[in-house]
Coordinates of C-alpha atoms in Angstrom, one line a residue:
M1 CA 0.1 -0.4 0.0
L2 CA 1.6 3.4 -1.1
I3 CA 1.5 6.2 1.6
A4 CA 0.3 10.0 0.5
K5 CA 2.7 12.5 2.4
A6 CA 3.7 16.1 2.7
C7 CA 6.6 16.9 1.1
R8 CA 8.4 20.4 0.9
F9 CA 10.0 21.2 -2.1
G10 CA 11.6 24.8 -2.3
G11 CA 9.2 26.0 0.1
R12 CA 6.2 25.2 -1.4
V13 CA 4.6 22.3 0.2
R14 CA 3.3 19.3 -2.5
S15 CA 2.1 16.1 -2.2
C16 CA 4.2 13.0 -2.5
V17 CA 4.1 9.2 -2.7
V18 CA 6.3 7.4 -0.4
K19 CA 6.1 3.7 0.1
P20 CA 5.9 2.0 3.2
L21 CA 8.9 0.5 5.1
A22 CA 8.2 -3.0 4.7
C23 CA 8.7 -2.6 1.0
F24 CA 12.6 -2.4 1.0
F25 CA 12.7 -5.7 3.0
T26 CA 13.2 -8.7 1.3
S27 CA 10.9 -12.2 2.5
S28 CA 14.4 -13.7 3.6
S29 CA 15.5 -10.7 6.1
M30 CA 12.1 -10.8 7.1
A31 CA 12.5 -14.5 8.5
K32 CA 14.6 -13.4 10.5
S33 CA 13.9 -13.2 13.7
K34 CA 15.9 -12.5 17.7
F35 CA 15.6 -16.5 18.1
E36 CA 17.1 -17.3 15.4
Y37 CA 20.8 -17.7 17.3
V38 CA 19.2 -21.3 17.9
R39 CA 20.7 -22.5 14.9
S40 CA 23.9 -22.2 15.4
F41 CA 23.5 -25.3 18.0
E42 CA 23.2 -27.8 15.4
T43 CA 26.5 -29.6 14.7
D44 CA 27.8 -30.4 11.3
D45 CA 27.7 -34.2 10.8
S46 CA 29.8 -33.7 7.0
C47 CA 31.0 -37.6 6.2
L48 CA 34.3 -37.4 5.3
R49 CA 35.0 -37.3 1.3
N50 CA 36.0 -40.0 -0.7
C51 CA 35.1 -42.6 2.2
Y52 CA 32.3 -45.2 1.6
I53 CA 29.3 -44.6 3.5
V54 CA 28.4 -47.4 5.8
V55 CA 24.5 -47.4 6.8
R56 CA 23.5 -50.4 8.7
L57 CA 19.9 -51.0 9.9
D58 CA 19.5 -53.4 13.0
G59 CA 15.8 -54.5 14.1
R60 CA 15.7 -53.2 17.2
N61 CA 14.0 -56.0 19.8
F62 CA 13.2 -58.7 17.0
H63 CA 13.4 -61.7 19.0
K64 CA 10.5 -60.3 20.4
F65 CA 8.7 -59.7 16.9
S66 CA 9.2 -62.6 15.9
E67 CA 8.3 -64.6 18.6
Q68 CA 4.9 -62.5 18.9
H69 CA 4.6 -62.7 14.5
K70 CA 4.9 -66.9 14.8
F71 CA 8.4 -66.7 12.3
T72 CA 9.3 -69.7 11.2
K73 CA 12.3 -71.2 13.2
P74 CA 15.6 -71.0 12.4
N75 CA 14.3 -69.0 9.0
D76 CA 11.5 -67.2 8.1
N77 CA 11.4 -67.0 3.9
R78 CA 8.7 -64.7 4.5
A79 CA 10.6 -62.5 6.5
L80 CA 13.4 -62.7 4.5
G81 CA 12.0 -62.0 1.6
L82 CA 10.0 -58.5 3.2
M83 CA 13.7 -57.5 4.6
S84 CA 14.8 -57.7 0.6
R85 CA 11.6 -56.1 -0.6
S86 CA 12.1 -53.0 1.7
A87 CA 16.0 -53.4 0.9
H88 CA 14.9 -52.7 -2.9
S89 CA 12.8 -49.9 -2.2
V90 CA 15.5 -47.8 -0.4
M91 CA 18.3 -48.3 -3.2
A92 CA 15.5 -47.2 -5.7
E93 CA 14.8 -44.0 -4.3
M94 CA 18.6 -43.7 -3.7
E95 CA 20.9 -45.0 -6.5
D96 CA 24.0 -43.8 -4.8
I97 CA 23.6 -46.7 -3.4
I98 CA 26.1 -49.2 -5.0
I99 CA 25.5 -52.1 -2.8
A100 CA 23.3 -53.5 -0.4
Y101 CA 23.6 -57.4 2.3
G102 CA 21.7 -58.6 4.4
Q103 CA 21.2 -60.9 7.0
S104 CA 18.3 -62.0 9.4
D105 CA 17.1 -58.5 10.7
E106 CA 20.1 -56.3 9.1
F107 CA 20.8 -54.9 6.0
S108 CA 23.8 -52.1 5.5
F109 CA 23.7 -50.0 2.3
V110 CA 26.7 -48.8 1.0
F111 CA 27.2 -44.6 -0.9
K112 CA 29.6 -44.9 -3.8
R113 CA 32.7 -42.6 -2.5
T114 CA 31.5 -39.3 -4.2
S115 CA 28.6 -39.0 -3.2
N116 CA 27.2 -35.9 -2.5
L117 CA 23.8 -37.3 -1.4
F118 CA 22.4 -34.9 0.9
K119 CA 25.6 -33.0 1.7
R120 CA 26.9 -36.1 3.2
R121 CA 25.3 -35.5 6.2
A122 CA 25.1 -38.7 8.4
S123 CA 22.0 -38.3 10.6
K124 CA 20.4 -37.2 7.2
L125 CA 21.2 -40.4 5.4
M126 CA 20.6 -42.4 8.3
T127 CA 17.1 -41.3 8.8
H128 CA 16.0 -41.2 5.2
V129 CA 17.8 -44.9 5.1
A130 CA 15.9 -46.0 8.2
S131 CA 12.2 -44.1 7.4
Q132 CA 12.3 -45.4 3.5
F133 CA 13.4 -49.1 4.9
S134 CA 10.3 -48.9 7.9
S135 CA 7.9 -48.0 5.9
S136 CA 8.0 -49.7 2.9
Y137 CA 8.5 -53.1 6.1
V138 CA 4.7 -52.1 7.0
F139 CA 3.5 -51.6 3.7
N140 CA 4.9 -54.8 1.8
W141 CA 3.5 -56.7 4.6
K142 CA 1.0 -58.5 3.5
E143 CA 2.3 -59.4 0.6
F144 CA 5.0 -61.9 2.2
F145 CA 2.7 -62.5 5.4
G146 CA -0.6 -62.4 3.5
E147 CA -3.7 -62.7 6.3
Q148 CA -1.4 -62.8 9.1
P149 CA -1.9 -59.3 10.7
L150 CA 1.0 -56.7 11.8
L151 CA 0.2 -56.5 15.6
Y152 CA 2.4 -53.5 15.5
P153 CA 4.9 -51.7 13.4
P154 CA 8.6 -52.6 13.6
S155 CA 11.0 -50.5 14.3
F156 CA 15.2 -50.5 13.0
D157 CA 18.1 -48.2 14.5
G158 CA 20.9 -47.5 12.5
R159 CA 24.3 -46.4 12.9
V160 CA 26.9 -44.5 9.6
V161 CA 30.5 -45.5 9.3
L162 CA 32.3 -44.7 7.5
Y163 CA 35.2 -47.1 5.2
P164 CA 38.4 -45.3 3.2
S165 CA 39.6 -48.3 1.0
N166 CA 38.5 -50.7 -0.7
R167 CA 40.2 -53.3 1.1
N168 CA 38.6 -51.3 4.3
L169 CA 34.7 -52.1 3.0
R170 CA 35.3 -56.1 1.7
D171 CA 36.3 -56.4 5.3
Y172 CA 33.3 -54.9 6.3
L173 CA 31.1 -57.1 3.9
S174 CA 33.0 -60.4 4.9
W175 CA 32.4 -60.0 8.4
R176 CA 28.7 -59.6 8.1
Q177 CA 28.6 -62.3 5.6
A178 CA 30.8 -64.3 8.5
D179 CA 28.2 -63.4 11.3
C180 CA 26.0 -64.7 9.0
H181 CA 27.5 -68.0 8.8
I182 CA 28.3 -68.2 12.6
N183 CA 24.6 -67.3 13.5
N184 CA 22.9 -69.5 11.0
L185 CA 25.0 -72.5 11.3
Y186 CA 24.3 -72.6 14.9
N187 CA 20.4 -71.7 14.6
T188 CA 20.2 -74.4 12.6
V189 CA 21.7 -77.2 15.2
F190 CA 19.6 -75.9 17.6
W191 CA 16.0 -75.5 16.0
T192 CA 17.1 -78.9 14.5
L193 CA 17.9 -80.2 17.9
V194 CA 14.7 -79.0 19.5
Q195 CA 12.4 -79.8 16.6
R196 CA 14.0 -83.3 15.6
G197 CA 15.8 -84.2 18.4
G198 CA 12.9 -83.7 20.7
L199 CA 15.4 -81.2 23.4
T200 CA 14.2 -78.6 25.0
T201 CA 15.1 -75.2 24.0
T202 CA 17.7 -75.3 27.8
Q203 CA 19.0 -79.1 26.9
A204 CA 19.8 -77.8 22.9
E205 CA 21.6 -74.6 24.5
D206 CA 23.6 -76.7 27.3
R207 CA 24.3 -79.8 23.9
L208 CA 26.4 -76.2 21.7
K209 CA 28.0 -75.0 24.6
G210 CA 31.5 -74.8 23.5
T211 CA 31.1 -76.8 20.0
L212 CA 33.4 -75.8 16.9
A213 CA 31.6 -75.9 13.3
A214 CA 33.0 -78.9 12.7
D215 CA 31.5 -80.3 15.8
K216 CA 28.2 -78.5 14.4
N217 CA 28.1 -80.3 11.4
E218 CA 28.9 -83.4 12.4
I219 CA 25.7 -83.0 14.7
L220 CA 23.6 -82.4 11.4
F221 CA 25.1 -85.0 9.4
S222 CA 25.4 -88.0 12.0
E223 CA 22.6 -87.5 14.0
F224 CA 20.3 -85.9 11.5
D225 CA 21.7 -87.2 8.2
I226 CA 21.5 -83.4 7.2
N227 CA 25.1 -81.9 5.3
Y228 CA 24.8 -78.1 5.8
N229 CA 26.2 -77.2 2.5
N230 CA 23.5 -78.4 0.8
E231 CA 21.3 -76.0 2.8
S232 CA 19.5 -73.0 1.2
A233 CA 22.2 -69.7 -0.2
L234 CA 19.8 -67.4 1.3
H235 CA 20.4 -68.5 4.8
R236 CA 24.1 -69.6 4.8
K237 CA 25.2 -66.7 2.6
G238 CA 22.4 -63.9 3.5
T239 CA 21.3 -61.5 0.5
I240 CA 23.1 -59.3 -1.7
L241 CA 21.4 -56.5 -3.6
I242 CA 23.5 -55.1 -7.0
W243 CA 22.8 -52.8 -9.8
E244 CA 22.8 -54.5 -12.9
K245 CA 21.8 -53.8 -16.9
R246 CA 19.4 -55.8 -17.8
D247 CA 17.8 -56.7 -21.9
E248 CA 14.5 -56.6 -21.9
T249 CA 11.9 -56.8 -24.6
V250 CA 9.0 -55.0 -24.6
T251 CA 5.8 -54.7 -27.7
K252 CA 5.9 -51.2 -29.7
R253 CA 3.5 -50.3 -32.3
V254 CA 4.9 -48.5 -35.2
K255 CA 3.5 -47.1 -38.5
L256 CA 5.1 -48.6 -41.4
P257 CA 5.1 -46.6 -45.2
N258 CA 2.0 -47.8 -46.1
E259 CA 0.5 -46.1 -43.1
E260 CA -0.2 -49.7 -41.3
E261 CA 0.3 -50.5 -38.1
K262 CA 2.1 -52.9 -36.7
E263 CA 3.2 -54.9 -33.3
V264 CA 7.5 -55.1 -33.4
P265 CA 9.2 -56.5 -30.4
V266 CA 12.0 -53.5 -29.1
T267 CA 15.1 -54.8 -27.1
R268 CA 16.2 -51.7 -24.2
S269 CA 18.4 -52.1 -21.4
R270 CA 17.1 -50.7 -17.7
R271 CA 19.6 -50.6 -14.4
R272 CA 17.8 -52.9 -11.9
V273 CA 18.7 -54.3 -8.6
Q274 CA 19.4 -57.7 -8.3
D275 CA 19.5 -60.5 -5.6
H276 CA 22.6 -63.0 -5.5
H277 CA 23.2 -65.5 -2.8
C278 CA 26.6 -66.2 -3.1
D279 CA 30.2 -65.6 -1.6
I280 CA 31.4 -62.0 -0.8
I281 CA 34.4 -63.0 0.8
G282 CA 36.5 -64.4 -1.9
D283 CA 37.5 -62.7 -5.1
Q284 CA 35.4 -63.9 -7.6
F285 CA 32.3 -61.6 -7.1
W286 CA 34.1 -58.8 -6.7
E287 CA 35.9 -59.6 -10.3
E288 CA 32.6 -60.5 -12.1
H289 CA 31.8 -57.0 -11.2
L290 CA 34.3 -54.4 -11.3
D291 CA 32.1 -51.9 -11.5
I292 CA 31.0 -51.5 -7.9
L293 CA 34.3 -50.2 -6.7
E294 CA 35.6 -47.1 -7.0
A295 CA 39.6 -47.4 -7.5
D296 CA 41.6 -46.2 -4.5
N297 CA 43.6 -42.6 -5.0
C298 CA 46.7 -44.6 -3.2

C-alpha cells in the first residue's frame, strides 16, 4: 500500500507518494528473528569425503517381534523376503547406493565414495534410509504374510560408518557375511535338536556350549543326515543387492510407410537392482562385478 505524504520542495508544500518501510525488506530478511541464534547449536555431521558411507540398520527387539508374529525357526523365508523387498525400496530411492548386504534382521547400505547426497550429512542419510526401509516393511507386509496381521510396527535403529579403502569396505562386508554363517549354523543345529531331536531349548543350548563349527556340522550330518552345505544359500550367505543392466523386450506399435500399424519387439537395456546369494569374502564376486568399487587413490 502506498502512503501520501506532504513534502516540501523549494519552500512550497506538495503531495508526494512514499513506499511503506516494509517494501524495502526482502522476504529472507523478514524471516529472520531474534530466535534464529538457536541454529548455531546444530553440529556439522558431514561425512568425510573420499570414503564409502555405510548405513547399517538393525531390527530393534526383533527376537520379541519374531516370536509374536510366529516366524518359522530357524529361518522364515517370508520375513527374509520382506527385508529384501524393503532394501530394494531404499536402493530405488537412492541410486548412490552401490551395494547392499542383508541377513536376519539387518541390512547394510553402501554409498559410493563420490556421493554428495544430502551434502553427505550422516543424520540425513541414516534417517532417510531408516524411514524408507521401515515404511516399506509395513507397506509390503501383506504381500509376504498374507492375512496374518501385523500386530505392531517394527522398529529399526541405524548407524553410519566410513570406510576409506576398498579393502576396508570388503573386510566390513566379509565380517557381516561371516557373522551370517556363524549365526545360521548355530541356529540350524539348535532348532534341529529341538524340532527333530526332541530337546528343550535349554538342553539344546547346553549341548552346543563350547562346540566349534566342525562339531556342529558333525551333529547335523551324523544325527540328522543333514549336509549343511546343501542348505539354502539365502540362509547361509545372506542377500547381496547390486545394480545390473538387464535387457528386456517390449512390444511397440510402429507405423509403416503404407500407413499400416504393426507390433514389433523392441529390446532395451535397463538398470535394475538384482539379488545374489553367494560368497563375497573371496575374490570371484568382485572380479565379476568390477564396476561396484571405485579405484583407490593411493
